[in-house]
Short mmCIF file of C-alpha atoms and ligand atoms in Angstrom, two decimals:
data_model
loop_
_atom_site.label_atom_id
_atom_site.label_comp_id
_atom_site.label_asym_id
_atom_site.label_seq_id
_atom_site.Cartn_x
_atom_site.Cartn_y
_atom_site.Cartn_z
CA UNK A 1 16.02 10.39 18.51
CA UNK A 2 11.99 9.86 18.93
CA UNK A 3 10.88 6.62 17.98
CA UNK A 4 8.25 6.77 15.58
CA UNK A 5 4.44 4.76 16.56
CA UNK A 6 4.26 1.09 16.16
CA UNK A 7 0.67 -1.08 15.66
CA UNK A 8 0.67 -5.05 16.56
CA UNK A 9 -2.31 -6.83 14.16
CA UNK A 10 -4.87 -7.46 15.85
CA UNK A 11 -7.76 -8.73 14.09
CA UNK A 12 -9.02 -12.12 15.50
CA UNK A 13 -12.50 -11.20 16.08
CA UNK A 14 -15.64 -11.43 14.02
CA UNK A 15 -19.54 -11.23 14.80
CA UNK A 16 -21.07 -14.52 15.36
CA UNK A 17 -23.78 -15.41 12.67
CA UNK A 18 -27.79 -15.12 13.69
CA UNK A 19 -26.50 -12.02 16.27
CA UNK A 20 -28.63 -9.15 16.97
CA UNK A 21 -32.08 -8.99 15.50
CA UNK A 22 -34.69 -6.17 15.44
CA UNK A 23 -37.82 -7.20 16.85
CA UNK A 24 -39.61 -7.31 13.33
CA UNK A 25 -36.81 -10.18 12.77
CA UNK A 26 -34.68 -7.97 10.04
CA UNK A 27 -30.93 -8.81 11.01
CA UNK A 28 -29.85 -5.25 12.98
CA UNK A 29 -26.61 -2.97 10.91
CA UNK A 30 -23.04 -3.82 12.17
CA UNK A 31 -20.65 -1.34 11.91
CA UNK A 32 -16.57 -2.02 11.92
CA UNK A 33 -13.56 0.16 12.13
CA UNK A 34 -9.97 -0.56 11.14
CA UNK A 35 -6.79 1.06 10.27
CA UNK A 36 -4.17 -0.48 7.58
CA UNK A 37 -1.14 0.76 6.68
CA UNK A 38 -0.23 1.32 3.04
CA UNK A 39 2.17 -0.90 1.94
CA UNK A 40 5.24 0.03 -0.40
CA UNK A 41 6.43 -1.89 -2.92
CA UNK A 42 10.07 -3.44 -2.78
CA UNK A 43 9.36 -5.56 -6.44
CA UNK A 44 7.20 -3.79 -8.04
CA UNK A 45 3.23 -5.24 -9.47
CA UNK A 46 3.23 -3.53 -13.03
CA UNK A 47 0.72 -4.99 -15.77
CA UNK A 48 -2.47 -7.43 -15.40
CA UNK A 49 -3.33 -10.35 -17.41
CA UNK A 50 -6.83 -9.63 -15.86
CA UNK A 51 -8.03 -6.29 -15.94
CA UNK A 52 -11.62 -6.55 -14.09
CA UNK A 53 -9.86 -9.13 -11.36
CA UNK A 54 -6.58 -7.09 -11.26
CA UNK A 55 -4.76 -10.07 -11.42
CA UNK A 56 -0.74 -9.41 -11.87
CA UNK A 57 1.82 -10.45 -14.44
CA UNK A 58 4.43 -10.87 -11.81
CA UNK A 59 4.33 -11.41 -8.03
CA UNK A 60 5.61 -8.84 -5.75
CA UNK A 61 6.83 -8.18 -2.29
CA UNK A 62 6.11 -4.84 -0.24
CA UNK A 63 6.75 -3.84 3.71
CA UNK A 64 3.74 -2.30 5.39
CA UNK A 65 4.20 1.42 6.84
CA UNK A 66 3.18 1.57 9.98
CA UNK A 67 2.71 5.98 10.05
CA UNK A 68 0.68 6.16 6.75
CA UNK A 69 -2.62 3.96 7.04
CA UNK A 70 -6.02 4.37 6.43
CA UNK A 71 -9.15 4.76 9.52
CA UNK A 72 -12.43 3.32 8.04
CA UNK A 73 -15.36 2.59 9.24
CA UNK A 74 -17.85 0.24 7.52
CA UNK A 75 -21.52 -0.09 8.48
CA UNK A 76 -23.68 -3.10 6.71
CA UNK A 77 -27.49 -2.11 6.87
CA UNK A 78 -29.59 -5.27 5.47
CA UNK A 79 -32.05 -2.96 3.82
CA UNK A 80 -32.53 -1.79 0.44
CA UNK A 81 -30.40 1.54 0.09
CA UNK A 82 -27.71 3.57 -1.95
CA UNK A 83 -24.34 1.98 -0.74
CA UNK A 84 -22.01 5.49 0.06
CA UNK A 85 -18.16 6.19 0.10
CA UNK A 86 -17.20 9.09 1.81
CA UNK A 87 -13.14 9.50 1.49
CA UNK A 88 -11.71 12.69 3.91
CA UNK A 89 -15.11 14.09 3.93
CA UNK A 90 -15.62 13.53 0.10
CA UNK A 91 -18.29 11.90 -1.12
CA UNK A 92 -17.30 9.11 -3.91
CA UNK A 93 -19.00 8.16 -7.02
CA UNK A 94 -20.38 4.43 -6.55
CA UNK A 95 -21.88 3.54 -9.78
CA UNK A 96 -19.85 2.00 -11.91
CA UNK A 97 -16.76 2.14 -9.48
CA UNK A 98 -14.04 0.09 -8.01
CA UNK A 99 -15.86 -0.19 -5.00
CA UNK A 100 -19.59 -1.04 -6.75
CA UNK A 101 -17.44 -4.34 -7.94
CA UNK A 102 -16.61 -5.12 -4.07
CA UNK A 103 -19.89 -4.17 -3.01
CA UNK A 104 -21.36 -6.73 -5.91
CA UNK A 105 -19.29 -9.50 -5.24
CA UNK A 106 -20.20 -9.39 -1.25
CA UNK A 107 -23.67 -9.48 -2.65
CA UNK A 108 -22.90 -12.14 -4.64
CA UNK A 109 -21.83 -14.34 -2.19
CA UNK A 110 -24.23 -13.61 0.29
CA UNK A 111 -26.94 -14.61 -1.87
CA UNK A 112 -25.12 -18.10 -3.08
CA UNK A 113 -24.93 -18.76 1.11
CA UNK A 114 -28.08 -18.05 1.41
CA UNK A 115 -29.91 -19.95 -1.12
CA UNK A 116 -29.46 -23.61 0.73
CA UNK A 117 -31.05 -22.01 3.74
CA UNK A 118 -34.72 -21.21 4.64
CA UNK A 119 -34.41 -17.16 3.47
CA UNK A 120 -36.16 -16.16 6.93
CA UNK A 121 -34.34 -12.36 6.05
CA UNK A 122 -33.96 -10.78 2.79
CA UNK A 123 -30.05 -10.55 1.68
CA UNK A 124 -30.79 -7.24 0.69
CA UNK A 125 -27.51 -5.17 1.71
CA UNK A 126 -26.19 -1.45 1.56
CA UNK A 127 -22.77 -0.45 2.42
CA UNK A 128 -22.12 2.66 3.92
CA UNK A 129 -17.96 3.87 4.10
CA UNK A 130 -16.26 6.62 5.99
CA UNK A 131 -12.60 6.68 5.22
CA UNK A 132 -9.83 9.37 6.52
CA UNK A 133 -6.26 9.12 5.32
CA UNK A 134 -2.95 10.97 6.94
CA UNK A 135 -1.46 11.47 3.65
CA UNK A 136 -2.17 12.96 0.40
CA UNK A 137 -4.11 10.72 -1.46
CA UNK A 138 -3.65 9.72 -5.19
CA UNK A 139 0.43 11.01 -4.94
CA UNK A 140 1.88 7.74 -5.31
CA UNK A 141 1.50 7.01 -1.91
CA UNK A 142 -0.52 3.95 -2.38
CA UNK A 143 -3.58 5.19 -0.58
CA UNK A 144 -6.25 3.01 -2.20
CA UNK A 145 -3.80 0.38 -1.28
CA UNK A 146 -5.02 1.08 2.57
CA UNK A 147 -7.80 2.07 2.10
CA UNK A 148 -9.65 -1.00 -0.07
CA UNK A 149 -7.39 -3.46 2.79
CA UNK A 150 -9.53 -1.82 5.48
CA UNK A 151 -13.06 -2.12 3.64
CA UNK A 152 -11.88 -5.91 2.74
CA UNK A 153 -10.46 -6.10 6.54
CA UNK A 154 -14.14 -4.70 7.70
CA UNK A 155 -16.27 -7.20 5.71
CA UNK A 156 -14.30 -10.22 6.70
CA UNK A 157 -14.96 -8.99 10.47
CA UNK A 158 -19.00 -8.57 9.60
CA UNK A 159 -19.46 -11.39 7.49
CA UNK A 160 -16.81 -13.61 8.81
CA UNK A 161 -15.18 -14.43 5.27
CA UNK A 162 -11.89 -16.77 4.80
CA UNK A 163 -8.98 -14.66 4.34
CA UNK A 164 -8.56 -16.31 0.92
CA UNK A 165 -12.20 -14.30 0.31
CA UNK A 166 -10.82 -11.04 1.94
CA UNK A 167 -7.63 -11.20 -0.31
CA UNK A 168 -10.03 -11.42 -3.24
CA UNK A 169 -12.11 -8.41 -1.86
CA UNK A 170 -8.99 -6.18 -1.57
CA UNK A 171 -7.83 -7.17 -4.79
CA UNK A 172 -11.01 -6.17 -6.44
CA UNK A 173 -10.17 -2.71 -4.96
CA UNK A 174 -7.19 -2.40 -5.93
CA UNK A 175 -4.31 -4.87 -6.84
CA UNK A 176 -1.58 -3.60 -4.15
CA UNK A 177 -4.37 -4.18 -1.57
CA UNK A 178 -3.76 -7.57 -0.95
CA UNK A 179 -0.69 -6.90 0.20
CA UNK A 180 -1.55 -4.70 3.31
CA UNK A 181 -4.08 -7.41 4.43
CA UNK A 182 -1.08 -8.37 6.56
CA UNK A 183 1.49 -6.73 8.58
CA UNK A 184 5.17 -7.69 7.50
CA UNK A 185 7.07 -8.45 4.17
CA UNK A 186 4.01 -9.42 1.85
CA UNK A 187 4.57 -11.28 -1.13
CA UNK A 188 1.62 -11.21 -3.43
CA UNK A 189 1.86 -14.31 -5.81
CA UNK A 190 0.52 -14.09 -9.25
CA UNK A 191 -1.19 -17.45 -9.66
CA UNK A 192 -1.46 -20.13 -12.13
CA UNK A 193 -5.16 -21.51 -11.81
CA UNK A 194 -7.69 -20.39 -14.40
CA UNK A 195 -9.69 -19.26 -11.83
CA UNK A 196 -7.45 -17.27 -9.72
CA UNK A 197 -7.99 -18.67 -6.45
CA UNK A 198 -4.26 -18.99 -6.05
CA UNK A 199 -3.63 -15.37 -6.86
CA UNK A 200 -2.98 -13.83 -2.92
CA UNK A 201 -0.97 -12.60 -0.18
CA UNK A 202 1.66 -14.44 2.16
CA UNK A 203 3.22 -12.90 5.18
CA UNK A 204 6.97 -13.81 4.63
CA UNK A 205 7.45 -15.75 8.20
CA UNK A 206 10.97 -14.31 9.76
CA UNK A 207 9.27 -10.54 9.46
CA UNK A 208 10.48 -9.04 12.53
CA UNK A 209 13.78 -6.30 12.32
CA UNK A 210 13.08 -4.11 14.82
CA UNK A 211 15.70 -1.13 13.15
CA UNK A 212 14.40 -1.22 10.07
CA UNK A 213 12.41 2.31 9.15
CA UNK A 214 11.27 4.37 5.97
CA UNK A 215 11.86 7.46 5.89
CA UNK A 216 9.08 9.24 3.00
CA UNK A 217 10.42 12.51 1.50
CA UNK A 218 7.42 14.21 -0.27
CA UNK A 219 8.46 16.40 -3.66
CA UNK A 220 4.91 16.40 -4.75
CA UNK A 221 1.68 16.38 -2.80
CA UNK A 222 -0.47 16.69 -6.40
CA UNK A 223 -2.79 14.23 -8.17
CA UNK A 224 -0.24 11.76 -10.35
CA UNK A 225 -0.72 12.90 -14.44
CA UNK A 226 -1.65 8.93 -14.83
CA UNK A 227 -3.00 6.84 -12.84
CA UNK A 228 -1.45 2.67 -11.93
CA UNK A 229 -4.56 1.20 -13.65
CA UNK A 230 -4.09 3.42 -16.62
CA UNK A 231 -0.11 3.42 -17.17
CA UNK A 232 0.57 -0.67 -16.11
CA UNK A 233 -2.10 -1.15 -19.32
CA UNK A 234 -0.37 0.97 -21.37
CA UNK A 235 2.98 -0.61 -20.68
CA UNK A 236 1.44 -4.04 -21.77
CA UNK A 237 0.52 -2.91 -24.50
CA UNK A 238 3.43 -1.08 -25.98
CA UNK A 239 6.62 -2.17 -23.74
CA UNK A 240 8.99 -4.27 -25.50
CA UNK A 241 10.69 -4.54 -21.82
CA UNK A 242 8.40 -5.42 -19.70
CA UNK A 243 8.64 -9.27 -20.57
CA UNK A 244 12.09 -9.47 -19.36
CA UNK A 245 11.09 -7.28 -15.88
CA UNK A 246 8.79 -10.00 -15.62
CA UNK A 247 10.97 -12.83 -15.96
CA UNK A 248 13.33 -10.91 -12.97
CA UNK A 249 10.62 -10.27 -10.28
CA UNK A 250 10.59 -14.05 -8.61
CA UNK A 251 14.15 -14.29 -8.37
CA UNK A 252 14.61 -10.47 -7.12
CA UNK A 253 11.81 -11.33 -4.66
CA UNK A 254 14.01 -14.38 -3.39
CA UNK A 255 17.23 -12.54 -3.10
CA UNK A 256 15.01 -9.75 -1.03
CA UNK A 257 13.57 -12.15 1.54
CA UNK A 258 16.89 -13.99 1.47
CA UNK A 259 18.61 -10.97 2.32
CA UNK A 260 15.69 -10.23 4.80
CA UNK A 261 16.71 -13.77 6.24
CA UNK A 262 19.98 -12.98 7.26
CA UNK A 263 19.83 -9.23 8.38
CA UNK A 264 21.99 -8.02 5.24
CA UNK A 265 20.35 -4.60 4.88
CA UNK A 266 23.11 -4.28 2.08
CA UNK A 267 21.98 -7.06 -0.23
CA UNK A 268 18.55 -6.10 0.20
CA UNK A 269 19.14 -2.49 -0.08
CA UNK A 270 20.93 -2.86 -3.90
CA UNK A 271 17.80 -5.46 -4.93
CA UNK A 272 15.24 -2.70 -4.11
CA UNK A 273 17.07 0.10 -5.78
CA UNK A 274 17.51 -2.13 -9.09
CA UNK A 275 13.81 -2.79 -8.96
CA UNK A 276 12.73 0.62 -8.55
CA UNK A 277 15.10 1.50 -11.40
CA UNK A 278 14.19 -1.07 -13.61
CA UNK A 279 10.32 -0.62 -12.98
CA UNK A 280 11.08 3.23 -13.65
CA UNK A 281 12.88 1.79 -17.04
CA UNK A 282 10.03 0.04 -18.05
CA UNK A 283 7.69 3.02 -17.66
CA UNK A 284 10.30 5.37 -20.14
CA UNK A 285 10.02 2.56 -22.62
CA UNK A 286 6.07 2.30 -22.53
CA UNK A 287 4.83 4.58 -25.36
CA UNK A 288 4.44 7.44 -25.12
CA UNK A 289 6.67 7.27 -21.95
CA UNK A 290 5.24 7.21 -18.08
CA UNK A 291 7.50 9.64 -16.51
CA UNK A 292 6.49 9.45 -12.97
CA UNK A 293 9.89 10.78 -11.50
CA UNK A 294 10.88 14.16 -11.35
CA UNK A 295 13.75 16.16 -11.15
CA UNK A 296 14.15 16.23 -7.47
CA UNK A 297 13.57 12.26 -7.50
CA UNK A 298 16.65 11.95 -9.67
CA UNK A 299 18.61 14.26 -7.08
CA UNK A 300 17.06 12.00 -4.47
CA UNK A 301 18.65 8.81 -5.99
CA UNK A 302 22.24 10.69 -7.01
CA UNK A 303 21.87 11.87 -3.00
CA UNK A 304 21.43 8.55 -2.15
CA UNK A 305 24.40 6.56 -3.90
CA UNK A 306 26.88 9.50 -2.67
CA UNK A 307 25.78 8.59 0.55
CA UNK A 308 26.27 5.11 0.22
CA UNK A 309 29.89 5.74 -1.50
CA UNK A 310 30.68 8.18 1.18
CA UNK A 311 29.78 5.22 3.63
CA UNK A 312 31.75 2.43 2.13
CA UNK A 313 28.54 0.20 2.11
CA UNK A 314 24.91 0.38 0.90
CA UNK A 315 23.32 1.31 4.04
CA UNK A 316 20.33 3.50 2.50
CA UNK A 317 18.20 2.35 -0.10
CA UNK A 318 15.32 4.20 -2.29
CA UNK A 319 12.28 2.94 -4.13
CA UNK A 320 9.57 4.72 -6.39
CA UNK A 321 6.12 4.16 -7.07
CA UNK A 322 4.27 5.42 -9.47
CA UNK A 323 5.19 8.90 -8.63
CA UNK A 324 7.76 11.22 -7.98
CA UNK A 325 7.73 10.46 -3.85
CA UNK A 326 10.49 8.61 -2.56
CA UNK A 327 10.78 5.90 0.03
CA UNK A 328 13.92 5.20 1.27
CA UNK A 329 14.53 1.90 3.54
CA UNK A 330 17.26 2.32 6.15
CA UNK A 331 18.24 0.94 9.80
CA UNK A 332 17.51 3.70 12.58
CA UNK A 333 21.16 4.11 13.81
CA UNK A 334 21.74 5.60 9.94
CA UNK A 335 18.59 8.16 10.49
CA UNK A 336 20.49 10.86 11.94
CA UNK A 337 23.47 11.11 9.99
CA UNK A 338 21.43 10.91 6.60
CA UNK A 339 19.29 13.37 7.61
CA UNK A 340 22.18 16.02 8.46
CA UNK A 341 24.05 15.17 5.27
CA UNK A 342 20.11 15.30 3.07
CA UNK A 343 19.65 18.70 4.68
CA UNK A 344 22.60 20.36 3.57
CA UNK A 345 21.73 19.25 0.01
CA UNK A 346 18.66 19.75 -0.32
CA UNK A 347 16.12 22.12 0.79
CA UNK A 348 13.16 21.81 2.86
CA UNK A 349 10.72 23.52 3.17
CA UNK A 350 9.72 24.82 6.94
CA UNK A 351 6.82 22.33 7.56
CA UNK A 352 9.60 19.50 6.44
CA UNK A 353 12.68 21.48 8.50
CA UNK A 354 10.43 21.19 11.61
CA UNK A 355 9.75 17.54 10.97
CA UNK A 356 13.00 16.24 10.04
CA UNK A 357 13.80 18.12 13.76
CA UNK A 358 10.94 16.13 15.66
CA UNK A 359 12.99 13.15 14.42
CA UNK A 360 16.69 13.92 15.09
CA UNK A 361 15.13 15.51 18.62
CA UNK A 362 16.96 18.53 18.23
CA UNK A 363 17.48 21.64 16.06
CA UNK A 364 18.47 21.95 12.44
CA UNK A 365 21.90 24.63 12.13
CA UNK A 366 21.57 27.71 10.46
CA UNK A 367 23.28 26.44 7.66
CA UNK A 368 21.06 24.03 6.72
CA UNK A 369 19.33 25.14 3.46
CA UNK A 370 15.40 25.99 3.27
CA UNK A 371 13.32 28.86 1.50
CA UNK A 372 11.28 29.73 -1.52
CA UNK A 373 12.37 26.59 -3.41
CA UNK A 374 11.78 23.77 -1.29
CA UNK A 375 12.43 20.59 -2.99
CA UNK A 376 11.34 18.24 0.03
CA UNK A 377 7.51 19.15 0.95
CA UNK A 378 7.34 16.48 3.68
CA UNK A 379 9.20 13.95 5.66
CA UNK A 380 7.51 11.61 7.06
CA UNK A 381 9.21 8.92 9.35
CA UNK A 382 8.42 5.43 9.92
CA UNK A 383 8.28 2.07 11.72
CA UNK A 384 7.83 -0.81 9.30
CA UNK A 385 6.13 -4.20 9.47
CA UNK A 386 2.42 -3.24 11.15
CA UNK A 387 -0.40 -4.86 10.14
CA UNK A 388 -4.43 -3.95 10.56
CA UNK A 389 -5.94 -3.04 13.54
CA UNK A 390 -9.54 -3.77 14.62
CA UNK A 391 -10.64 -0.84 16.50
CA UNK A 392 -13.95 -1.47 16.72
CA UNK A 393 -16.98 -3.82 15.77
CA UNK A 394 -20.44 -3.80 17.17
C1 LIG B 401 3.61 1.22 -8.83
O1 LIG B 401 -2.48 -1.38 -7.11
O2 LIG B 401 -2.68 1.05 -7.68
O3 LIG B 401 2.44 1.10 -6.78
O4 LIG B 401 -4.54 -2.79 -9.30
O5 LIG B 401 -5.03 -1.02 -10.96
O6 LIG B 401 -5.46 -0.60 -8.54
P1 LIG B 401 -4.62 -1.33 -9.56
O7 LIG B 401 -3.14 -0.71 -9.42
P2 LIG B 401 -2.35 -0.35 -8.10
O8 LIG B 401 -0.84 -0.35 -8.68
C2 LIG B 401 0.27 -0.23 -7.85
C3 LIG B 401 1.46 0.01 -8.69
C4 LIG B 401 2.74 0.37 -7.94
C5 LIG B 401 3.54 -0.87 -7.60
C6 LIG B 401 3.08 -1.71 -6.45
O9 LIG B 401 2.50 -1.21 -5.47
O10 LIG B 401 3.36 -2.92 -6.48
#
């Protein structure tokens, strides 16, 4: 079976302060370039009590995926300019977006450095982004997830930030963020200080389990009806659940890395398929109703628990974001056997047949079912655990 690609973090370096000035004495642009995985959630973050800071209700815990990530590039010009997002050769709107507040906030705290100093240059900055994902964005595949990590990742290189300050950056992207800062099992902790400076990421220590793998079957490559930001507020405002999911997360998130601990795929497997489930029950009873899974999601999870029955012990486990793609966790020796039962039950469509064949390393019967009504778009297959890579910084 091929292995699927594996990235170590790497992301020690950052540019010295007082480096490379233009002969009229103007500080000269930097430019940085990182991927990040997305992460995926295992407990879920659902509801803020701070909307413009996205800070959570509940912590959460996610495992980084090492195939799906995010290449940006960041360049810092300190001149006076339109800052410019450009996401898979689309230009963003700035004004009055997500990325405006990071933009603001680096500002921000540029200016407060500077103002003990003699102001020899002008903290006038603009940002300039270049982002390419390899995955559909916006299908509940947590791409701003990567993507705000690696701006966050980029600034801490160029302006050598704490990572308590990159945390915040990512977070002011977008909440999940914060949790692909690292590589690993993330835990993103809700805080309890007024003024949320103990609302960020940990990299659970005993991270490494080499067979672990995700395995990403795409139903749905569309834009989700509603987006995170949108539904989590709704469900605050109407769900009469949602306090009791709340009360569950920490303890869930302890059995996980417990579980995680000891190498019992089983007892971690059950916690993430409860908390997928009950995040998925929270969204039906948030009026009217967030129904992000569809019906080939439901076949997915039926598919699943067979498979587990058939096998006499949980060795597969699924989990759903906000939309109707599933993850499902499982150890690599259970790969091949999953994917010859999933194939005979449901039906992929050819792109998908020829993937799920570049895994097993050979080909798919006759048998196995495909055509007009594919159910599984894409598979996409997975180490687990990477964290950001620098590629570049000048
Ligand atoms: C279901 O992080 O996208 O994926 O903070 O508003 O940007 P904002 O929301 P976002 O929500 C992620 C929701 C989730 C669960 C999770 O990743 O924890």
């Amino acid at each position: 079976m091929n292995s699927p690609g594996c990235q170590q973090a790497n992301c020690s370096e950052t540019l010295k302060e007082g480096m490379g000035l233009t002969p009229e004495g103007r500080r000269e642009s930097r430019v940085c370039t990182v991927r990040v995985p997305i992460n995926i959630a295992l407990v879920k973050y659902w509801g803020k009590r701070d909307q413009t800071q996205n800070i959570p209700l509940n912590d959460s815990l996610s495992l980084t995926i090492n195939s799906l990530h995010a290449r940006t590039t960041l360049r810092v010009n300190y001149e006076i300019g339109t800052d410019s997002v450009k996401i898979n050769g689309k230009s963003q709107t700035v004004t009055g977006s997500r990325y405006q507040r990071v933009f603001e906030e680096v500002r921000r705290w540029e200016r407060k450095r500077k103002a003990g100093e003699v102001a020899e240059h002008p903290v006038s900055i603009q940002f300039e982004i270049t982002s390419e994902t390899n995955f559909p964005v916006s299908a509940g595949l947590a791409s701003s997830a990567a993507g705000f990590a690696a701006i966050a990742e980029c600034l801490q290189k160029i302006f050598g930030f704490t990572d308590s300050q990159k945390s915040q950056l990512a977070r002011l992207g977008s909440g999940s963020a914060i949790r692909s800062i690292f590589g690993g099992l993330v835990r993103w902790r809700r805080g309890t200080q007024p003024n949320y400076e103990d609302s960020i990421a940990e990299s659970f220590p005993s991270t490494h389990w080499p067979s672990l793998r995700a395995l990403i079957l795409v139903v749905d490559e569309g834009r989700k009806e509603y987006s995170s930001t949108d539904g989590m507020q709704r469900t605050v405002e109407t769900s009469t659940l949602l306090e009791r999911r709340i009360e569950c997360c920490d303890v869930n998130i302890d059995k996980i890395c417990a579980a995680f601990s000891n190498r019992d795929f089983s007892a971690m497997a059950d916690m993430i398929m409860r908390d997928s489930n009950n995040f998925h029950a929270v969204c039906m009873d948030t009026s009217p109703p967030l129904m992000y899974l569809n019906d080939v999601s439901r076949t997915i999870i039926r598919l699943v628990h067979v498979y587990n029955e058939k096998n006499g012990s949980t060795v597969i486990a699924y989990t759903f974001d906000a939309g109707p793609n599933a993850t499902l966790y499982l150890e690599e020796d259970t790969v091949q056997d999953f994917l010859d039962f999933a194939t005979k039950q449901l039906r992929f469509a050819e792109s998908a047949q020829t993937e799920v064949e570049e895994i097993l390393g050979h080909k798919l019967d006759e048998s196995v079912n495909n055509g007009a009504l594919a159910q599984i778009l894409q598979v996409i297959y997975s180490q687990v655990g990477g964290g950001p890579q620098l590629l570049s910084l000048h």
